[in-house]
Structure formats: structure tokens, C-alpha cells
Amino acid sequence: MLQEGKRICECSRTEIEAELLFECAELILPWLPPSDLASVSSTCKTLHRISRIITTRRASDAARSFEMNPIPFLNSVDDQPYWYFIYTRSQILGLPDSLPLSQQPWGFIPNPTNRNRPYSKPSSDTSFDLNPMCSFSRTFELDCGCDCKSCSQSYKVNEVGESECCPCSTIQPELLGSSPDAEMVMMECGPSCACGLECEYRSTLREISIRLAIVKDRRKGWGLHAAQFIGRGEFICEYAGEVLTTEEARRRQQKYDELASISQFSSALLVVREHLPSRKACLRVNIDATRVGNVARFVNHSCDGGNLSTVLVRNSGLLLPRLCFFSSRDIQEGEELTFSYGDVRLRPNGLQCFCSSSGCFGVLPSEQT
């Protein structure tokens, strides 16, 4: 009887220790970048098993549960399970890359020792506010917007007696794909508008609703693919990342070019130019998704323009435009999503292009630094 009692006590202690280990691992390991996670994994069998669980969960959803559907990494090329970056659903104010980034938890682990709490849900209490109406607008927001309660049914009479709809609704999806050289701009409601997030004039501010997957290619690396049929004119996602000054963007691009020349480093710095109404000047916005971004950072270039249209979206009350992707034609399930990075003639000695389109120039476009 005494021996049996000791065995029960030892079993109970083992269960308690396992529970405590999972508690600690759940609090710490999801915050680790891949290199640190690999170091922890090599210390003991239990932490190795937990690290593998975290790696599997990371590979299952690049969006960390902040989008409507999981967006998995699929790799049949090598043993890289995922690509590590900080996730944000919208633009954020960039910091010099000399400053360390605050970490973001990713890959919360199942806890088999506690059936009442099988796994932890990601918390939005991170260093990056993932609410698309908050993170960027807090810095660049103006207190203005429409006062419509239902924008699609709001009509006003102007000074000459003509009926006008909500001023935030100049959406023209029928123009998508009509001219690859046309600069397409649309207006939507913003942070100070009276309508709610369900308003049809806030379509680009909601979670990504299209099912997507990030697929590894032997030559191009990771690319974003459709995981369902996508009809022409549908909103895909915003190009989210750090908004930089031109000076910082040029400095980073020079660093990225140097890294790319000696390794397989791939940057995701995009320069957006919006021509002002006078057409004599343009507004330049630099968005870098290399360190902080969303799944749009995996959209690859195609010399023939690809199957995505880029649309500048201006939200009422926000000073800077947002770059959003719409499907320029019907896209089949499994098809890669691509667009044109810009004029290839800017960098005749740029990186090799593997888009395989009929009009491929053989070189990727790149901003001159």
C-alpha cells in the first residue's frame, strides 16, 4: 500500500511538473524568433516537442488568427516551414531599422494536460495595434468624415439641386483592369465617419475574407496563391507595412541590395506614387513590409502585369493613401497572385526575374537608390 501511495504521488508530481512546463512554454516560446526557438528546442526532449508544435502552428497560419481565415505556408521544395515577420493588418509608422523590434507572439501551443484550456488564443495586446482603424490613423488622422448612418442609402442635394451620394463612395470597380497604365484611386469611409465597420464603403478595412495560401517555389521563393476561386474585381488585401521617410527608405533599400547580392535575401519595400490633381507633382509613400507587414508581402512580380490591380484607397480623415490589391480578372483556385512591381528599365542590372510570362524582361524592377 505504501509503495502504491509513493507511485501515485510521483505520478501526480510528474503531471504537475508537465503542467507547469507547458504553462511556462506557453508564456515564453511563442514570443521567440526562429533562431531562439531552435536553441531552446535543442535543450531537452520536452522542449523540442513543444517547439515542434509551435513551428507547426506557425506554418498553419501566417496571419496569426488576425484574419478571417488561416493562411498556411505550403512547402514541398525544402525544409523551411515558414517565413518569420511581424504581422500587422494596416500601415504603421516605421522606425529606424537600427532600433530593435518589439516581438509578437506567434504559434500558441495546445496544452494536452488541461482539457478545459486546450490552447491559448492570440492576444491583440501587442506592441502593434492590429486594428486597421487605429494603428496608422492615430498619427495621421484628421477629424473629418461623412455623417451618414447608412452610406449606400444616403443622398444629399447639392447647391444646384442635384442628388449626390455619400462623398466617401467614389468606388468604381468596373475600371479595374481596363488600363494597366491608369492610376486608379477610390474613396472610402474613414475613422471619423459615422457609419460602422459593416458599411459597404469600408470594404478594404475589414479582415481578409479570400482564402489564400503562401506557397514555396524553387526559383521565386515564397508566393501568395489563391486557395479558392476569385471573381474579377474582388478585394484581396492591403499592402501593409512600415511607412518610411524617403531618406530612410533609400537607406534601407541600399542595405537590402547589398544583402541580396551576397545571399538569398528578399526585401518587400514598395514605393507608391500618387499624382496630385495638377499632374505636376506626386505624393511618394514608402511602405516596407520586410520586417513588419501582412501576407501581401509575398505577392510576386509579373512582367505582364499579373492578375492583380493596384488601387490607391483614400479613407476620409487619413492624410496618406493606402495601396490595395483587387483581382483584375477571374482567378482560379491554386493560381499565384501577381502584379507588376513597376518599370523594369529603372534597374537594368537588377535581380533575375522568374515570372515566366510571355513578355518577361528577365530582370526585376527596383527603385533606384
Coordinates of C-alpha atoms in Angstrom, one line a residue:
M1 CA 0.0 0.0 0.0
L2 CA 2.9 2.4 0.9
Q3 CA 4.6 1.6 -2.4
E4 CA 1.4 2.3 -4.3
G5 CA 1.0 5.6 -2.5
K6 CA 4.5 6.7 -3.4
R7 CA 3.9 5.8 -7.0
I8 CA 0.7 7.8 -7.1
C9 CA 2.5 10.8 -5.5
E10 CA 5.3 10.5 -8.1
C11 CA 2.8 10.4 -10.9
S12 CA 0.9 13.4 -9.6
R13 CA 4.2 15.3 -9.2
T14 CA 5.1 14.4 -12.8
E15 CA 1.7 15.7 -14.1
I16 CA 2.1 18.9 -12.1
E17 CA 5.6 19.4 -13.5
A18 CA 4.4 18.8 -17.0
E19 CA 1.5 21.3 -16.5
L20 CA 4.0 23.9 -15.2
L21 CA 6.3 23.3 -18.1
F22 CA 3.6 23.8 -20.6
E23 CA 2.4 26.9 -18.7
C24 CA 5.9 28.4 -18.9
A25 CA 6.4 27.3 -22.5
E26 CA 3.1 28.8 -23.5
L27 CA 4.1 32.2 -22.0
I28 CA 7.6 32.3 -23.4
L29 CA 8.2 30.2 -26.5
P30 CA 5.6 31.8 -28.8
W31 CA 7.5 35.1 -28.5
L32 CA 10.8 33.6 -29.8
P33 CA 12.1 34.2 -33.3
P34 CA 13.1 31.0 -35.2
S35 CA 16.8 31.1 -34.2
D36 CA 16.0 31.3 -30.5
L37 CA 13.2 28.7 -30.7
A38 CA 15.7 26.3 -32.3
S39 CA 18.2 26.9 -29.5
V40 CA 15.5 26.2 -26.9
S41 CA 14.5 23.1 -28.8
S42 CA 17.9 21.5 -28.5
T43 CA 18.0 21.7 -24.7
C44 CA 15.7 18.7 -23.9
K45 CA 13.2 16.3 -25.5
T46 CA 10.2 18.0 -23.9
L47 CA 11.1 21.5 -25.1
H48 CA 11.9 20.0 -28.5
R49 CA 8.5 18.5 -28.7
I50 CA 6.8 21.8 -27.7
S51 CA 9.0 23.8 -30.2
R52 CA 7.8 21.5 -33.0
I53 CA 4.2 22.1 -32.0
I54 CA 4.8 25.9 -32.2
T55 CA 6.5 25.5 -35.5
T56 CA 3.6 23.5 -36.9
R57 CA 1.1 26.1 -35.7
R58 CA 3.1 29.0 -37.2
A59 CA 3.2 27.2 -40.5
S60 CA -0.5 26.7 -40.4
D61 CA -1.4 30.4 -40.3
A62 CA 0.9 33.3 -41.3
A63 CA -1.8 35.7 -40.2
R64 CA -1.7 34.6 -36.6
S65 CA -5.5 34.3 -36.4
F66 CA -5.9 38.0 -37.0
E67 CA -7.6 37.5 -40.4
M68 CA -10.9 35.8 -41.1
N69 CA -9.3 32.5 -42.4
P70 CA -6.0 30.9 -41.7
I71 CA -3.4 31.5 -44.4
P72 CA -1.0 28.5 -44.3
F73 CA 2.6 28.1 -45.6
L74 CA 2.9 25.2 -48.1
N75 CA 6.4 24.0 -48.9
S76 CA 7.3 20.9 -51.0
V77 CA 10.7 22.4 -52.0
D78 CA 12.8 22.4 -48.9
D79 CA 12.6 22.1 -45.1
Q80 CA 11.8 25.8 -44.3
P81 CA 8.4 25.6 -42.6
Y82 CA 7.5 29.3 -42.6
W83 CA 8.9 32.8 -43.1
Y84 CA 9.2 34.9 -39.9
F85 CA 8.0 38.5 -39.8
I86 CA 5.9 40.8 -37.5
Y87 CA 2.2 40.8 -38.6
T88 CA 0.1 44.0 -39.0
R89 CA -3.1 44.4 -40.9
S90 CA -2.5 48.0 -41.7
Q91 CA 0.1 50.7 -42.1
I92 CA 2.2 51.6 -39.1
L93 CA 4.7 54.4 -38.6
G94 CA 8.2 53.0 -39.3
L95 CA 11.2 53.2 -37.0
P96 CA 14.9 53.2 -38.0
D97 CA 16.0 49.6 -38.5
S98 CA 18.8 50.2 -36.0
L99 CA 16.2 50.0 -33.3
P100 CA 15.2 46.5 -32.2
L101 CA 11.6 45.5 -33.0
S102 CA 9.3 44.5 -30.1
Q103 CA 8.4 40.8 -30.5
Q104 CA 5.0 39.5 -31.3
P105 CA 3.7 36.1 -30.0
W106 CA 3.1 33.5 -32.7
G107 CA 2.3 29.8 -32.5
F108 CA 0.5 29.3 -29.2
I109 CA 0.7 25.7 -28.2
P110 CA -2.0 23.1 -27.4
N111 CA -2.0 22.0 -23.8
P112 CA -2.9 18.3 -23.6
T113 CA -2.6 18.3 -19.8
N114 CA -5.6 20.7 -19.5
R115 CA -8.7 19.7 -21.4
N116 CA -10.5 22.9 -20.2
R117 CA -7.9 25.0 -21.9
P118 CA -6.7 23.1 -25.0
Y119 CA -4.8 26.1 -26.4
S120 CA -4.4 29.8 -26.0
K121 CA -5.9 32.4 -28.3
P122 CA -3.6 35.1 -29.6
S123 CA -3.9 38.4 -27.8
S124 CA -4.2 41.7 -29.5
D125 CA -2.3 43.3 -26.6
T126 CA 1.0 43.5 -28.6
S127 CA 3.3 46.3 -29.4
F128 CA 1.5 46.7 -32.7
D129 CA -2.2 47.7 -32.7
L130 CA -3.7 45.4 -35.3
N131 CA -6.9 47.3 -35.6
P132 CA -6.9 48.8 -39.1
M133 CA -8.8 51.8 -37.9
C134 CA -6.3 52.7 -35.2
S135 CA -2.6 51.8 -35.7
F136 CA -1.9 54.2 -38.5
S137 CA -4.7 56.7 -38.2
R138 CA -3.7 57.7 -34.6
T139 CA -0.7 59.5 -36.1
F140 CA -2.1 60.7 -39.5
E141 CA -5.8 61.2 -38.7
L142 CA -7.9 64.3 -39.4
D143 CA -11.2 64.8 -37.6
C144 CA -13.4 64.7 -40.7
G145 CA -15.7 62.2 -42.4
C146 CA -19.2 61.6 -43.5
D147 CA -22.2 61.8 -41.1
C148 CA -24.1 59.0 -42.9
K149 CA -25.8 56.3 -40.8
S150 CA -26.2 54.1 -43.9
C151 CA -23.8 55.4 -46.7
S152 CA -25.3 53.3 -49.5
Q153 CA -28.7 54.9 -48.9
S154 CA -27.5 58.5 -48.1
Y155 CA -28.3 61.0 -50.7
K156 CA -27.9 64.8 -50.5
V157 CA -28.9 67.7 -52.7
N158 CA -26.1 69.9 -53.7
E159 CA -26.2 73.7 -54.4
V160 CA -27.6 73.2 -58.0
G161 CA -30.3 70.8 -56.9
E162 CA -28.6 67.6 -58.0
S163 CA -28.7 64.5 -55.9
E164 CA -25.4 63.3 -54.6
C165 CA -24.5 60.1 -52.7
C166 CA -22.1 59.8 -49.8
P167 CA -18.9 61.7 -50.5
C168 CA -16.9 58.6 -49.4
S169 CA -18.3 56.3 -52.1
T170 CA -16.4 57.1 -55.3
I171 CA -15.8 53.3 -55.8
Q172 CA -15.5 52.3 -59.5
P173 CA -14.7 48.6 -59.6
E174 CA -15.6 48.4 -63.3
L175 CA -12.4 50.3 -64.1
L176 CA -10.2 47.5 -62.6
G177 CA -8.0 46.0 -65.3
S178 CA -9.2 48.4 -68.0
S179 CA -5.9 50.2 -68.4
P180 CA -2.6 48.9 -66.8
D181 CA -1.1 52.5 -67.0
A182 CA -4.1 54.2 -65.4
E183 CA -3.8 55.4 -61.9
M184 CA -6.8 54.1 -60.1
V185 CA -7.9 55.9 -56.9
M186 CA -11.0 55.2 -54.8
M187 CA -12.5 56.8 -51.8
E188 CA -13.9 55.0 -48.7
C189 CA -15.1 56.0 -45.3
G190 CA -12.5 56.5 -42.5
P191 CA -12.1 56.6 -38.8
S192 CA -14.2 59.7 -38.2
C193 CA -17.2 58.6 -40.3
A194 CA -20.4 58.0 -38.5
C195 CA -21.0 54.6 -40.1
G196 CA -19.8 51.3 -38.7
L197 CA -17.2 48.8 -40.0
E198 CA -20.0 46.8 -41.7
C199 CA -20.5 49.8 -44.1
E200 CA -20.1 48.7 -47.7
Y201 CA -17.8 51.7 -48.2
R202 CA -15.3 50.2 -45.8
S203 CA -14.6 47.0 -47.8
T204 CA -10.8 47.4 -47.6
L205 CA -10.7 47.9 -43.9
R206 CA -12.1 44.6 -42.9
E207 CA -10.3 41.3 -42.4
I208 CA -9.1 39.4 -45.5
S209 CA -12.0 37.2 -46.5
I210 CA -10.5 35.5 -49.5
R211 CA -8.9 32.1 -48.8
L212 CA -5.2 32.3 -49.5
A213 CA -2.0 30.2 -49.1
I214 CA 1.7 31.0 -49.2
V215 CA 3.5 28.5 -51.5
K216 CA 7.2 28.0 -51.8
D217 CA 8.6 27.9 -55.4
R218 CA 12.1 26.6 -56.2
R219 CA 13.2 29.7 -58.0
K220 CA 10.9 32.5 -56.8
G221 CA 10.7 31.6 -53.2
W222 CA 7.5 32.2 -51.3
G223 CA 4.5 33.4 -53.3
L224 CA 0.8 34.2 -52.5
H225 CA -1.7 31.8 -54.1
A226 CA -5.5 31.7 -54.3
A227 CA -7.0 28.9 -52.2
Q228 CA -10.4 29.4 -53.8
F229 CA -11.9 30.8 -57.0
I230 CA -11.8 34.6 -57.0
G231 CA -14.0 36.6 -59.3
R232 CA -12.9 39.7 -61.2
G233 CA -13.0 42.9 -59.1
E234 CA -12.8 41.3 -55.7
F235 CA -10.8 42.9 -52.9
I236 CA -7.8 40.8 -51.9
C237 CA -5.8 42.7 -49.3
E238 CA -3.9 45.9 -48.5
Y239 CA -0.2 46.2 -48.8
A240 CA 0.6 46.7 -45.1
G241 CA 3.9 47.6 -43.5
E242 CA 6.1 50.4 -42.1
V243 CA 5.6 53.8 -43.6
L244 CA 9.1 55.4 -44.0
T245 CA 10.6 58.7 -44.9
T246 CA 12.2 58.7 -48.4
E247 CA 15.6 59.1 -46.7
E248 CA 15.1 56.0 -44.5
A249 CA 13.6 54.1 -47.5
R250 CA 16.6 54.8 -49.7
R251 CA 19.0 53.8 -46.9
R252 CA 17.2 50.5 -46.3
Q253 CA 17.0 49.7 -50.0
Q254 CA 20.7 50.2 -50.3
K255 CA 21.2 47.8 -47.4
Y256 CA 18.7 45.3 -48.9
D257 CA 20.5 45.4 -52.3
E258 CA 23.8 44.6 -50.5
L259 CA 22.3 41.7 -48.7
A260 CA 20.6 40.4 -51.9
S261 CA 24.0 40.4 -53.7
I262 CA 25.5 38.0 -51.2
S263 CA 22.6 35.9 -50.1
Q264 CA 19.0 34.9 -51.0
F265 CA 17.7 37.8 -49.0
S266 CA 14.4 39.2 -50.4
S267 CA 13.1 42.6 -49.4
A268 CA 9.5 43.9 -49.6
L269 CA 9.9 47.7 -49.8
L270 CA 7.3 49.3 -52.2
V271 CA 7.3 52.9 -53.3
V272 CA 3.9 54.3 -54.1
R273 CA 3.5 57.5 -56.1
E274 CA 0.2 59.3 -56.3
H275 CA -0.1 62.1 -58.9
L276 CA -1.7 65.2 -57.5
P277 CA -4.7 66.8 -59.4
S278 CA -2.4 69.3 -61.1
R279 CA -0.3 66.3 -62.5
K280 CA 2.8 68.5 -62.0
A281 CA 3.8 66.7 -58.7
C282 CA 3.2 63.5 -57.0
L283 CA 3.0 62.2 -53.4
R284 CA 5.5 59.5 -52.6
V285 CA 4.7 56.9 -49.9
N286 CA 7.3 54.3 -48.9
I287 CA 5.9 51.1 -47.5
D288 CA 8.3 48.5 -46.2
A289 CA 6.9 45.1 -45.3
T290 CA 10.3 43.4 -44.9
R291 CA 10.2 43.4 -41.1
V292 CA 6.6 44.3 -40.4
G293 CA 3.8 43.6 -42.8
N294 CA 0.9 41.2 -43.8
V295 CA 0.6 38.5 -46.4
A296 CA 0.7 41.0 -49.3
R297 CA 4.5 41.0 -48.8
F298 CA 4.5 37.6 -50.6
V299 CA 2.9 38.8 -53.8
N300 CA 5.5 38.3 -56.6
H301 CA 6.1 40.3 -59.7
S302 CA 4.9 39.5 -63.2
C303 CA 6.2 41.4 -66.2
D304 CA 2.8 41.1 -68.0
G305 CA 1.0 42.9 -65.1
G306 CA -0.2 39.8 -63.4
N307 CA -3.8 39.2 -62.2
L308 CA -4.0 41.9 -59.6
S309 CA -4.8 45.6 -60.0
T310 CA -3.2 48.1 -57.5
V311 CA -5.7 50.7 -56.3
L312 CA -4.8 53.7 -54.1
V313 CA -7.5 54.0 -51.5
R314 CA -8.1 57.2 -49.7
N315 CA -10.1 57.0 -46.5
S316 CA -11.8 60.1 -45.2
G317 CA -9.7 61.7 -42.5
L318 CA -6.5 60.0 -43.3
L319 CA -3.6 62.0 -44.8
L320 CA -1.9 59.3 -46.7
P321 CA -3.4 56.8 -49.2
R322 CA -3.3 53.0 -48.8
L323 CA -2.3 50.6 -51.5
C324 CA -4.8 47.8 -52.0
F325 CA -5.0 44.8 -54.4
F326 CA -8.1 43.8 -56.4
S327 CA -8.4 40.9 -58.8
S328 CA -8.1 42.3 -62.4
R329 CA -9.7 39.1 -63.8
D330 CA -11.2 35.8 -62.7
I331 CA -8.5 33.8 -60.7
Q332 CA -8.7 30.0 -60.4
E333 CA -8.0 28.1 -57.2
G334 CA -4.3 27.4 -56.9
E335 CA -3.2 30.2 -59.2
E336 CA -0.5 32.5 -58.0
L337 CA -1.4 36.1 -57.3
T338 CA 1.0 38.6 -59.1
F339 CA 1.2 42.2 -60.1
S340 CA 3.8 44.5 -61.8
Y341 CA 6.4 46.0 -59.5
G342 CA 7.0 48.9 -61.9
D343 CA 9.2 49.9 -64.8
V344 CA 11.9 47.4 -65.3
R345 CA 14.1 49.9 -67.1
L346 CA 14.8 51.7 -63.8
R347 CA 17.3 48.9 -62.9
P348 CA 18.7 47.1 -65.9
N349 CA 21.1 45.3 -63.7
G350 CA 18.5 44.2 -61.1
L351 CA 17.8 40.8 -59.7
Q352 CA 16.7 38.0 -62.1
C353 CA 13.0 37.6 -62.8
F354 CA 11.4 34.2 -62.8
C355 CA 7.8 35.2 -63.6
S356 CA 7.8 33.0 -66.8
S357 CA 5.3 35.3 -68.6
S358 CA 5.5 35.6 -72.3
G359 CA 6.8 39.1 -72.1
C360 CA 9.3 38.6 -69.3
F361 CA 12.2 41.1 -69.3
G362 CA 14.4 38.7 -67.3
V363 CA 15.1 41.4 -64.6
L364 CA 13.0 42.5 -61.6
P365 CA 12.1 46.2 -61.3
S366 CA 13.7 48.0 -58.4
E367 CA 13.6 51.6 -57.1
Q368 CA 16.9 53.4 -57.8
T369 CA 18.8 54.2 -54.7

